[in-house]
Amino acid sequence: MQFTTRPTLQGSFGMVSSTHWLASQSAMAVLEGGGNAFDAAVAGAFVLHVVEPHLNGPAGEVPILLAPAGGDARVLCGQGVAPAGATVAHYRGLGLDLVPGTGPLAAAVPGAFDAWLLLLRDHGTKSLDDVLKYAIGYAEHGHAPVEKLGATVETVRELFETEWTSSARIYLPGGRAPWPGEHFRNPALAATWKRLLAETAGAGDREARIDAARAVWRSGFIAEALLRQSRRPTLDTSGERHTGTLTEADLAGWSARYEAPVTYDWNGWTVCKAGPWSQGPVLLQQLALLPAELPPYGSAEYVHLLIENCKLAMADREAWYGDAADVPLAELLSGDYNTGRRGLVGTKASHELRPGSPGGRTPRLPAQAYARVETGERGFDPMGAGEPTVAECRDAPAVAEFPGAPYVPGRLHSPGEPHVAGDGTTRGDTCHLDVVDRWGNMIAATPSGGWLQSNPVVPELGFPLGTRLQMAWLEEGLPNSLTPGRRPRTTLTPSLALRDGVPVLAFGTPGGDQQDQWQLHFLLAAALRAPVRGGLDLQGAIDAPNWHNDSFPSSFYPRGRRPGSVTVESRTDAGVIEELRRRGHDVTVGPAWSEGRLCAVARDPESGLLSAAANPRGMQGYAVGR
């Protein structure tokens, strides 16, 4: 058995894995109190809003994959649509070529809150008070913040102090950013949830009260505050002040909804993902591109193959994915199509975007996709020292030889890590949560958006609007063109995997465009390597050295692209790195523990044995269970 940073947990009662230990333990407390996996997930999600506000919030979005015991896997879409006034013509009329990365113009109809409450109503057993009490407690009485929360606030300090002053009141009390070892509170958020509970207390039974809370979000005091904020002129990444397009009708007319997942069968597994309004089918396309026999796991040939397959799948994402009825998904996953695409992978790295022609259609890419765009901004590191640019990174030594080791100023922090610029520009900031219970209910969710750096905090509520519209193009006629009533194509992409039709594995990761790269590597590691103690070696698969490439346009403002790039962890074998460079890959060696943020839970359908593991990178993700 290989060394792992932590054990793969095993038990029979319940398992939770998330990107923050307080969310994991809060969800576990719900399981201990008799709740099911869906109750637990909702409680954990609202805690994530409190303890990782730089990564997600109630006005963000969440795709959820759920598998009720004995039932079919489903997608619950918590991705809101573009408001009625969010047209390409309106944004072009403001002199914009891209949707700003921050500010109210980038706000879709908020989706996360309604999705979590719909899940609780339809699949949970607990009351609204039962699941919100953990988030209210941490917001009202405080929690010890993770280092990256304070580092993010320091990065946008000037913006908060000079422009987004409602955010400064929450995140810079007395001029001091949140700091580990000190209690950080968000009393405005606690007051919002307490008022919500008070206003809905007499609404009727459990389900009626949840629906009453959803109505308050859509048309009550919460909706009113969100609209006031959207209409305030706000400085955004364009350098100008803009107001948003949200209206009463936009908020009142949208709700989360259930959909069938997109699936692909590979090597005895059925992998379930959200549809092409998300990035999810990219993972399925990468599986479809795999040859019958893979090169040796971890070899240069293996890594090269996965990188090149990813480029092909991501090129198809740019040409074909979006919230449009005519996405040719069946053709994109078909055997004939992928046999042809497989032939494009040679021994040398490609630096081109090469979308295919499913069903004989002619692909069209946005004009911006052809441009190589270097963002140029510095991001943040865990100690707030400033992140090197790509040019400064190349061949730098590893930051740390163990996961979560302190940042060393002057050393590399990986380009694949979340970026936050001083104007709030963000890439790759997200959370993840997986739960499985003793009855066999299973859920994977990737909450994101509504970050503290996305928009000013709504002063009456304690949280900001989101910015997911930045992923839509201001160019007409594309599957992902900004279009009223359509969902912007998101990077959020949780996963469920079944064997013989039975849910076995729930997993996912933060990481923006990297999510379906890291998840593929994890899935292959879990599926191809030896089991541990009679189950999948989840922790070993999470701990294995990981990598990503940026050869396609980023989904985040300003939509940068680095053709031929590959970023690998320094734990990668030196011979593999050398061979990748010989094959023409532009390799950046990142820190030893810098690629991937995976969470996973599993259930053996024969024995009922449950297992879980969590990412050690960053020192905040944890799995719990018994």
XYZ file of C-alpha atoms in Angstrom:
626
model
C 0.000 0.000 0.000
C 1.374 3.417 -0.926
C 1.887 6.189 1.610
C -0.976 8.668 1.851
C -1.288 11.917 3.770
C -4.380 10.623 5.570
C -6.283 7.354 5.682
C -9.246 6.614 3.461
C -12.020 6.688 6.073
C -14.340 3.698 6.271
C -17.522 2.952 8.201
C -21.185 2.084 7.890
C -23.119 5.060 9.328
C -22.318 8.096 7.169
C -19.503 9.936 5.413
C -18.945 13.595 4.510
C -16.124 15.235 2.567
C -15.887 18.965 1.926
C -13.446 21.780 1.372
C -13.727 23.029 4.976
C -13.674 21.044 8.197
C -16.490 23.040 9.821
C -18.835 22.292 6.933
C -17.888 18.613 7.048
C -18.476 18.376 10.788
C -21.745 20.342 10.646
C -23.050 17.990 7.970
C -21.950 15.024 10.068
C -23.796 16.448 13.070
C -26.995 16.423 11.015
C -26.401 12.763 10.132
C -25.831 12.012 13.815
C -29.119 13.744 14.584
C -31.042 11.389 12.317
C -30.953 13.431 9.124
C -30.177 11.971 5.731
C -27.462 12.898 3.225
C -29.571 15.672 1.717
C -30.311 17.322 5.065
C -26.597 17.109 5.857
C -25.564 18.613 2.525
C -27.865 21.619 2.969
C -26.526 22.317 6.463
C -22.941 21.965 5.255
C -23.576 24.232 2.285
C -24.874 27.098 4.405
C -21.815 26.743 6.652
C -19.590 26.990 3.563
C -21.213 30.370 2.839
C -19.993 31.554 6.248
C -16.525 30.014 6.499
C -15.493 30.252 2.818
C -17.107 33.543 1.717
C -14.201 34.148 -0.670
C -15.241 30.945 -2.464
C -19.060 30.944 -2.431
C -22.192 32.639 -1.143
C -25.996 32.356 -0.992
C -26.437 34.493 -4.137
C -24.028 32.342 -6.124
C -24.843 29.098 -7.883
C -24.597 25.341 -7.410
C -25.024 22.289 -9.624
C -26.028 19.263 -7.535
C -25.912 15.588 -8.493
C -28.067 13.456 -6.225
C -28.876 9.773 -6.079
C -31.688 8.887 -3.644
C -31.431 5.337 -2.302
C -33.169 3.051 -4.774
C -33.870 5.935 -7.171
C -32.352 7.396 -10.295
C -29.493 9.872 -10.327
C -30.657 13.416 -11.014
C -29.195 16.861 -11.574
C -30.567 19.746 -9.525
C -29.631 22.927 -11.362
C -28.925 25.890 -9.115
C -27.451 27.996 -11.924
C -29.490 31.133 -12.513
C -30.118 32.625 -15.938
C -29.237 35.952 -17.515
C -31.806 38.644 -16.624
C -34.208 39.898 -19.289
C -32.156 43.061 -19.738
C -28.798 41.264 -20.102
C -28.415 41.424 -23.870
C -25.298 41.616 -26.015
C -26.603 44.916 -27.434
C -26.948 46.471 -23.964
C -23.414 45.536 -22.913
C -21.916 46.538 -26.276
C -23.762 49.824 -25.964
C -21.816 50.435 -22.765
C -18.576 50.053 -24.721
C -17.788 46.563 -23.398
C -16.168 43.697 -25.321
C -16.401 41.275 -22.387
C -18.795 40.984 -19.466
C -16.928 42.496 -16.494
C -15.433 40.073 -14.001
C -17.000 41.921 -11.063
C -19.960 44.156 -10.356
C -23.721 43.957 -10.919
C -23.491 43.706 -14.722
C -21.952 40.262 -14.199
C -24.758 39.046 -11.905
C -27.034 36.275 -13.117
C -30.280 35.548 -11.289
C -29.003 34.055 -7.989
C -29.422 30.285 -7.923
C -27.754 28.634 -4.932
C -30.256 29.466 -2.175
C -33.290 28.195 -4.078
C -31.531 24.990 -5.134
C -30.547 24.102 -1.582
C -34.056 24.751 -0.279
C -35.667 22.775 -3.101
C -33.371 19.863 -2.246
C -34.331 20.130 1.425
C -38.049 20.254 0.627
C -38.101 17.333 -1.799
C -35.455 14.989 -0.403
C -34.675 16.074 3.151
C -36.388 15.356 6.450
C -35.209 18.198 8.691
C -36.721 21.609 9.291
C -35.329 24.908 8.079
C -34.266 25.744 11.651
C -32.427 22.418 11.946
C -30.233 22.999 8.893
C -29.620 26.746 9.294
C -28.622 26.710 12.971
C -24.977 25.823 12.258
C -24.483 28.664 9.756
C -26.284 31.107 12.042
C -24.071 30.073 14.953
C -20.809 30.576 13.064
C -21.968 33.869 11.548
C -23.258 35.262 14.844
C -20.685 33.939 17.301
C -17.697 33.657 14.989
C -15.255 31.116 13.617
C -11.489 31.019 13.167
C -10.976 32.025 9.522
C -8.640 30.210 7.160
C -5.570 32.123 6.024
C -6.808 32.511 2.457
C -9.867 34.452 3.601
C -7.695 37.150 5.126
C -5.296 37.065 2.172
C -8.167 37.616 -0.255
C -9.468 40.554 1.767
C -5.998 42.104 1.885
C -5.772 41.835 -1.903
C -8.960 43.878 -2.366
C -8.450 46.139 0.663
C -8.131 49.362 -1.352
C -11.248 48.543 -3.386
C -13.229 47.848 -0.219
C -12.013 50.945 1.610
C -12.545 53.373 -1.268
C -15.468 51.947 -3.260
C -17.144 48.861 -1.786
C -17.483 50.247 1.718
C -20.314 47.886 2.713
C -17.814 45.055 2.206
C -15.239 46.844 4.336
C -17.719 46.990 7.222
C -17.950 43.185 7.249
C -14.463 42.127 6.195
C -12.286 44.959 7.525
C -13.755 45.693 10.967
C -11.532 48.273 12.620
C -9.378 48.177 9.471
C -8.204 44.608 10.161
C -8.728 41.682 7.796
C -9.881 38.307 9.173
C -6.971 36.522 10.786
C -6.443 32.892 11.890
C -6.812 32.400 15.609
C -9.265 35.254 15.979
C -13.033 34.994 15.858
C -14.478 36.391 12.656
C -18.193 37.227 12.621
C -20.765 38.218 10.022
C -23.672 39.493 12.163
C -25.555 40.826 9.123
C -25.728 37.345 7.600
C -26.840 35.810 10.905
C -29.550 38.463 11.181
C -30.752 37.684 7.637
C -31.273 33.996 8.365
C -32.863 34.714 11.759
C -35.293 37.151 10.153
C -36.064 34.583 7.450
C -36.897 31.996 10.104
C -39.044 34.481 12.020
C -41.002 35.591 8.954
C -41.771 32.009 7.916
C -42.452 30.549 11.368
C -46.218 30.386 10.879
C -46.218 29.214 7.276
C -47.444 25.668 7.986
C -45.756 22.284 7.808
C -42.099 21.630 6.972
C -42.559 21.785 3.192
C -44.810 24.845 3.294
C -42.327 26.724 5.421
C -39.480 25.945 3.033
C -41.583 27.238 0.137
C -42.365 30.355 2.159
C -38.626 30.941 2.613
C -38.113 30.536 -1.133
C -40.820 33.161 -1.677
C -39.063 35.584 0.690
C -35.914 35.161 -1.393
C -37.806 35.826 -4.632
C -40.090 38.674 -3.603
C -39.673 39.513 0.093
C -37.091 41.503 2.032
C -34.166 39.564 0.549
C -35.268 40.238 -3.037
C -35.785 43.911 -2.258
C -32.268 44.260 -0.862
C -30.688 42.383 -3.793
C -32.434 44.686 -6.269
C -31.373 47.827 -4.416
C -27.778 46.656 -4.589
C -28.011 45.786 -8.289
C -29.211 49.315 -9.041
C -26.341 51.035 -7.220
C -23.585 52.265 -9.594
C -20.635 49.999 -8.809
C -17.009 50.131 -9.933
C -16.158 46.906 -11.791
C -13.208 45.447 -13.715
C -13.944 47.663 -16.723
C -12.783 50.620 -14.631
C -16.237 52.199 -14.862
C -19.272 52.273 -12.585
C -22.258 50.331 -13.822
C -25.664 49.266 -12.588
C -27.008 45.767 -13.071
C -29.964 44.413 -15.031
C -31.798 42.372 -12.367
C -35.501 43.166 -11.960
C -38.356 42.042 -9.747
C -39.623 39.827 -12.565
C -36.219 38.157 -12.984
C -36.084 37.155 -9.319
C -39.728 36.174 -9.036
C -39.798 34.126 -12.234
C -36.858 31.770 -11.706
C -36.515 28.602 -9.649
C -34.078 25.725 -9.472
C -35.065 22.621 -11.440
C -34.338 18.938 -11.850
C -32.845 17.445 -14.997
C -31.601 14.084 -16.196
C -27.807 13.759 -16.073
C -25.644 13.215 -19.116
C -23.938 9.822 -18.813
C -21.108 7.868 -20.383
C -20.151 4.224 -19.852
C -16.454 3.481 -19.450
C -14.695 0.356 -18.235
C -17.673 -0.839 -16.170
C -18.435 2.627 -14.771
C -21.334 4.921 -15.673
C -20.271 8.506 -15.035
C -23.028 11.101 -14.516
C -22.596 14.823 -15.140
C -24.694 17.956 -15.599
C -25.510 18.943 -19.173
C -23.625 21.210 -21.598
C -24.808 24.358 -19.793
C -22.019 23.213 -17.457
C -18.519 21.988 -18.189
C -19.542 18.470 -17.136
C -19.544 16.666 -20.508
C -15.843 17.560 -20.894
C -15.059 14.753 -18.435
C -17.206 12.366 -20.469
C -15.549 13.395 -23.728
C -12.132 12.775 -22.207
C -13.252 9.272 -21.229
C -14.632 8.695 -24.729
C -11.281 9.689 -26.234
C -9.317 7.105 -24.237
C -7.931 4.157 -26.229
C -8.803 0.577 -25.320
C -5.398 0.176 -23.663
C -3.883 3.026 -21.699
C -0.147 3.696 -21.378
C 1.356 2.850 -17.983
C -0.223 4.976 -15.239
C 1.837 8.097 -14.480
C 4.214 7.670 -17.423
C 5.070 10.564 -19.743
C 3.056 8.890 -22.488
C 0.061 8.623 -20.126
C 0.254 12.284 -19.063
C 0.789 13.428 -22.670
C -2.265 11.474 -23.829
C -4.540 12.960 -21.153
C -3.303 16.498 -21.825
C -3.906 16.220 -25.565
C -7.314 14.609 -25.081
C -8.253 17.429 -22.722
C -7.330 20.019 -25.353
C -9.658 18.364 -27.853
C -12.526 18.158 -25.373
C -12.036 21.772 -24.277
C -11.956 22.957 -27.904
C -15.339 21.284 -28.355
C -16.528 22.979 -25.169
C -15.711 26.363 -26.687
C -17.382 25.575 -30.010
C -20.459 23.653 -28.917
C -21.371 23.947 -25.204
C -23.974 26.320 -23.868
C -27.543 26.568 -22.639
C -28.882 25.954 -26.142
C -31.266 23.257 -27.390
C -29.097 22.237 -30.342
C -25.864 21.195 -28.569
C -24.848 18.014 -30.509
C -24.058 16.061 -27.363
C -24.925 12.599 -28.701
C -22.471 13.058 -31.561
C -19.787 14.517 -29.281
C -19.904 11.337 -27.156
C -20.336 8.875 -30.032
C -17.813 6.183 -30.892
C -17.342 7.246 -34.510
C -16.745 10.869 -33.608
C -14.172 10.080 -30.939
C -12.389 7.513 -33.087
C -11.747 10.292 -35.559
C -10.738 12.749 -32.873
C -8.399 10.198 -31.295
C -6.377 10.170 -34.498
C -5.464 13.842 -33.965
C -3.313 12.992 -30.950
C 0.277 12.539 -32.011
C 3.570 12.294 -30.187
C 4.003 16.085 -30.063
C 2.026 18.674 -28.093
C -0.537 20.674 -30.014
C -0.729 24.416 -29.430
C -3.918 24.875 -31.470
C -7.617 24.958 -30.669
C -9.086 22.137 -32.741
C -12.856 21.780 -32.319
C -14.494 18.954 -34.222
C -17.444 18.777 -36.621
C -20.032 16.541 -34.924
C -22.698 15.442 -37.386
C -20.870 17.325 -40.121
C -21.537 20.693 -38.551
C -19.024 23.508 -38.954
C -17.600 24.686 -35.623
C -17.478 28.354 -34.726
C -15.305 29.774 -31.993
C -15.643 33.226 -30.419
C -13.167 35.720 -31.825
C -11.568 36.097 -28.395
C -10.729 32.387 -28.371
C -8.035 32.873 -30.988
C -6.179 35.517 -29.006
C -3.410 34.670 -26.590
C -4.245 36.816 -23.568
C -1.918 37.079 -20.583
C -3.791 38.594 -17.665
C -0.690 40.234 -16.193
C -2.200 40.768 -12.774
C -0.779 39.335 -9.614
C -2.963 37.122 -7.553
C -2.683 36.123 -3.927
C -0.817 33.512 -1.966
C -1.711 32.133 1.477
C 0.513 34.634 3.250
C -0.572 37.599 1.139
C 2.910 38.031 -0.329
C 1.779 38.229 -3.956
C 1.800 35.550 -6.619
C 4.434 35.461 -9.389
C 3.342 35.849 -12.982
C 3.620 32.917 -15.375
C 6.948 34.188 -16.700
C 8.365 34.359 -13.177
C 7.134 30.868 -12.380
C 8.955 28.783 -14.925
C 11.212 26.113 -13.423
C 10.913 27.610 -9.966
C 11.554 25.234 -7.069
C 8.709 23.800 -5.090
C 7.153 25.890 -2.365
C 6.531 22.997 -0.047
C 7.413 19.336 0.338
C 4.248 18.501 2.236
C 0.616 19.600 1.753
C -0.267 22.949 3.252
C 3.287 23.969 4.127
C 3.721 27.719 4.544
C 4.277 29.848 1.490
C 7.867 30.994 1.039
C 7.994 34.561 -0.323
C 9.796 34.715 -3.657
C 8.912 31.115 -4.515
C 6.321 29.824 -6.952
C 2.624 29.576 -6.349
C 0.956 27.616 -9.132
C -0.837 29.351 -12.028
C -3.615 26.816 -11.466
C -4.402 28.250 -8.060
C -7.216 30.759 -7.479
C -6.305 34.272 -8.630
C -7.676 37.428 -7.066
C -6.539 40.790 -8.403
C -6.915 44.082 -6.614
C -10.060 44.890 -8.617
C -11.643 41.595 -7.555
C -10.888 39.677 -10.753
C -11.086 36.025 -9.771
C -10.366 32.661 -11.324
C -11.071 29.243 -9.896
C -12.630 30.039 -6.524
C -15.172 27.391 -5.520
C -16.125 24.839 -2.838
C -17.181 21.210 -2.932
C -19.259 18.897 -0.741
C -20.031 15.140 -0.904
C -22.223 13.090 1.449
C -23.333 9.444 1.629
C -25.542 8.050 4.403
C -26.324 4.634 5.856
C -29.430 4.283 3.680
C -27.429 4.725 0.484
C -28.443 8.308 -0.363
C -25.565 10.064 -2.123
C -24.906 13.642 -3.224
C -22.128 15.666 -4.867
C -22.333 19.467 -5.096
C -20.023 22.274 -6.169
C -21.195 25.594 -4.662
C -19.573 28.728 -6.039
C -20.092 32.377 -6.936
C -21.353 35.221 -4.804
C -17.794 35.631 -3.556
C -16.897 38.506 -1.266
C -14.687 39.866 -4.077
C -17.398 39.584 -6.766
C -19.703 42.434 -5.759
C -20.163 44.735 -2.761
C -21.807 43.116 0.241
C -25.519 43.887 0.312
C -25.495 45.821 3.599
C -28.904 44.585 4.753
C -28.029 40.928 4.053
C -24.328 40.318 4.713
C -23.509 38.718 1.340
C -22.944 39.928 -2.267
C -24.407 39.177 -5.679
C -22.561 36.798 -8.007
C -20.695 37.276 -11.281
C -21.398 34.157 -13.364
C -22.406 36.138 -16.473
C -18.695 36.801 -17.045
C -18.617 33.325 -18.634
C -20.945 34.332 -21.499
C -19.616 35.899 -24.698
C -20.620 39.330 -26.004
C -20.806 37.944 -29.535
C -24.105 36.940 -31.123
C -24.895 33.477 -32.425
C -22.685 31.341 -30.185
C -23.979 28.539 -27.935
C -22.688 30.575 -24.983
C -23.641 34.067 -26.135
C -25.115 36.292 -23.436
C -28.853 35.705 -23.861
C -31.747 36.626 -21.545
C -33.250 33.540 -19.922
C -30.238 31.365 -20.671
C -27.734 30.014 -18.197
C -24.126 31.116 -18.748
C -21.964 28.064 -19.342
C -20.417 27.345 -15.979
C -17.231 25.517 -14.976
C -18.985 23.934 -11.988
C -19.084 20.184 -12.448
C -19.700 17.651 -9.632
C -19.652 13.935 -10.499
C -21.412 10.688 -9.655
C -20.183 7.286 -10.808
C -22.301 4.123 -10.896
C -21.530 0.434 -11.344
C -24.305 -1.808 -12.690
C -26.671 1.116 -12.292
C -25.950 1.545 -8.573
C -24.308 4.761 -7.250
C -20.834 3.977 -5.936
C -18.811 7.202 -5.973
C -19.495 10.942 -5.542
C -16.628 13.377 -6.124
C -15.609 16.817 -7.307
C -13.211 19.709 -6.854
C -12.926 23.478 -6.941
C -10.667 24.897 -9.625
C -12.572 26.605 -12.448
C -11.483 25.268 -15.827
C -9.250 22.712 -14.105
C -12.128 20.832 -12.476
C -12.711 18.195 -15.153
C -8.986 17.760 -15.666
C -8.309 17.004 -12.017
C -11.440 14.862 -11.728
C -10.417 12.699 -14.677
C -7.001 12.100 -13.148
C -8.642 11.207 -9.829
C -11.176 8.854 -11.419
C -8.533 7.026 -13.410
C -6.298 6.740 -10.352
C -9.175 5.345 -8.284
C -10.357 2.983 -11.013
C -7.009 1.717 -12.267
C -5.020 1.276 -9.069
C -5.257 -1.354 -6.341
C -8.028 -0.997 -3.724
C -7.271 -0.277 -0.074
C -8.789 -2.340 2.761
C -11.434 -3.798 0.479
C -12.549 -0.480 -1.053
C -11.443 2.204 -3.487
C -8.194 3.944 -2.530
C -9.817 7.369 -2.473
C -7.087 9.108 -0.497
C -4.333 7.654 -2.651
C -6.098 8.858 -5.782
C -6.509 12.359 -4.296
C -2.899 12.506 -3.095
C -1.393 11.361 -6.415
C 0.591 14.066 -8.251
C -1.735 16.075 -10.468
C -1.460 18.561 -13.332
C -3.476 20.822 -15.639
C -3.181 22.744 -18.895
C -4.467 26.186 -19.986
C -4.390 25.773 -23.775
C -7.990 26.952 -24.173
C -9.708 30.265 -23.318
C -10.334 30.739 -19.617
C -13.961 30.915 -18.576
C -13.142 33.869 -16.308
C -12.541 37.503 -17.150
C -10.313 38.496 -18.985
C -10.540 35.085 -20.732
C -6.785 34.412 -20.955
C -5.209 31.473 -22.806
C -1.724 29.883 -22.680
C -1.307 27.576 -25.711
C 0.768 24.485 -24.998
C 0.994 25.168 -21.269
C 1.145 22.389 -18.682
C 1.555 22.923 -14.933
C 2.725 19.910 -12.921
C 3.428 19.371 -9.252
C 7.132 19.123 -8.427
C 6.510 15.618 -7.064
C 6.115 14.542 -10.689
C 8.986 12.308 -11.825
C 11.799 14.391 -13.347
C 12.010 12.013 -16.303
C 8.325 12.566 -17.047
C 8.806 16.355 -16.979
C 11.802 16.101 -19.308
C 9.917 13.903 -21.758
C 6.901 16.226 -21.764
C 9.174 19.118 -22.691
C 10.804 17.034 -25.407
C 7.330 16.482 -26.829
C 6.767 20.242 -27.032
C 4.778 20.948 -23.867
C 5.440 24.316 -22.213
C 5.902 22.906 -18.709
C 5.736 24.947 -15.508
C 6.829 23.094 -12.364
C 4.531 24.080 -9.537
C 4.699 23.447 -5.799
C 4.708 19.869 -4.578
C 1.088 20.071 -3.377
C -0.697 22.584 -5.591
C -2.866 20.808 -8.182
C -6.361 19.654 -7.282
C -8.828 20.178 -4.421
C -10.722 16.899 -4.587
C -13.338 15.518 -2.221
C -14.888 12.057 -2.513
C -17.244 9.631 -0.803
C -18.087 6.068 -1.858
C -20.392 3.165 -1.026
C -19.846 -0.507 -1.798
C -23.284 -1.712 -2.970
C -22.641 -5.302 -1.844
C -21.342 -4.764 1.679
C -22.770 -1.297 2.353
C -19.275 -0.167 3.412
C -18.924 3.610 3.202
C -15.663 5.476 2.605
C -14.438 9.041 2.228
C -11.322 11.104 1.613
C -10.425 14.775 1.227
C -7.726 16.901 -0.297
C -4.732 17.721 1.956
C -3.597 20.620 -0.255
C -4.286 23.917 1.465
C -4.849 22.326 4.883
C -8.595 22.954 5.159
C -10.492 20.175 3.351
C -11.528 17.266 5.575
C -13.528 14.071 5.470
C -15.379 12.799 8.537
C -17.512 9.764 9.170
C -18.052 6.535 11.005
